[in-house]
Tab-separated table of C-alpha atoms in Angstrom:
chain	number	residue	atom	x	y	z
A	185	MET	CA	18.326	24.748	-0.707
A	186	PHE	CA	18.319	22.425	-3.727
A	187	LYS	CA	19.814	19.603	-1.659
A	188	LEU	CA	17.001	19.961	0.848
A	189	PHE	CA	14.470	19.855	-1.995
A	190	LYS	CA	16.017	16.670	-3.379
A	191	GLU	CA	15.968	15.048	0.056
A	192	GLY	CA	12.324	16.045	0.427
A	193	LEU	CA	11.484	14.370	-2.881
A	194	ALA	CA	13.307	11.207	-1.852
A	195	ALA	CA	11.441	11.133	1.456
A	196	ARG	CA	8.132	11.631	-0.308
A	197	LYS	CA	8.938	8.791	-2.694
A	198	GLN	CA	9.615	6.571	0.307
A	199	VAL	CA	6.302	7.541	1.897
A	200	VAL	CA	4.489	6.770	-1.359
A	201	GLU	CA	6.126	3.329	-1.441
A	202	ILE	CA	5.099	2.628	2.162
A	203	VAL	CA	1.520	3.722	1.509
A	204	LYS	CA	1.391	1.675	-1.687
A	205	ASN	CA	2.636	-1.440	0.107
A	206	TYR	CA	0.146	-0.871	2.924
A	207	LEU	CA	-2.753	-0.518	0.480
A	208	MET	CA	-1.659	-3.593	-1.452
A	209	GLN	CA	-1.645	-5.626	1.757
A	210	LYS	CA	-5.071	-4.285	2.697
A	211	MET	CA	-6.482	-5.074	-0.747
A	212	HIS	CA	-4.953	-8.542	-0.606
A	213	TYR	CA	-6.511	-9.116	2.801
A	214	PHE	CA	-9.947	-7.943	1.689
A	215	ALA	CA	-9.776	-10.026	-1.493
A	216	LEU	CA	-8.857	-13.049	0.608
A	217	GLN	CA	-11.776	-12.355	2.957
A	218	ALA	CA	-14.183	-12.018	0.019
A	219	VAL	CA	-12.994	-15.259	-1.562
A	220	THR	CA	-13.247	-17.110	1.743
A	221	SER	CA	-16.774	-15.876	2.416
A	222	CYS	CA	-17.781	-16.814	-1.150
A	223	ILE	CA	-16.441	-20.326	-0.664
A	224	GLN	CA	-18.234	-20.632	2.685
A	225	THR	CA	-21.606	-19.531	1.295
A	226	HIS	CA	-21.485	-21.867	-1.714
């Protein structure tokens, strides 16, 4: 039972990492887009 719980926590940690990386990439992309559009308008 406890082993299963520990494995569940590890899996959740992994999912959190994946989501975090995904969001970071998205944010990076949007920031890049914003900067590019700013440069183009000025």
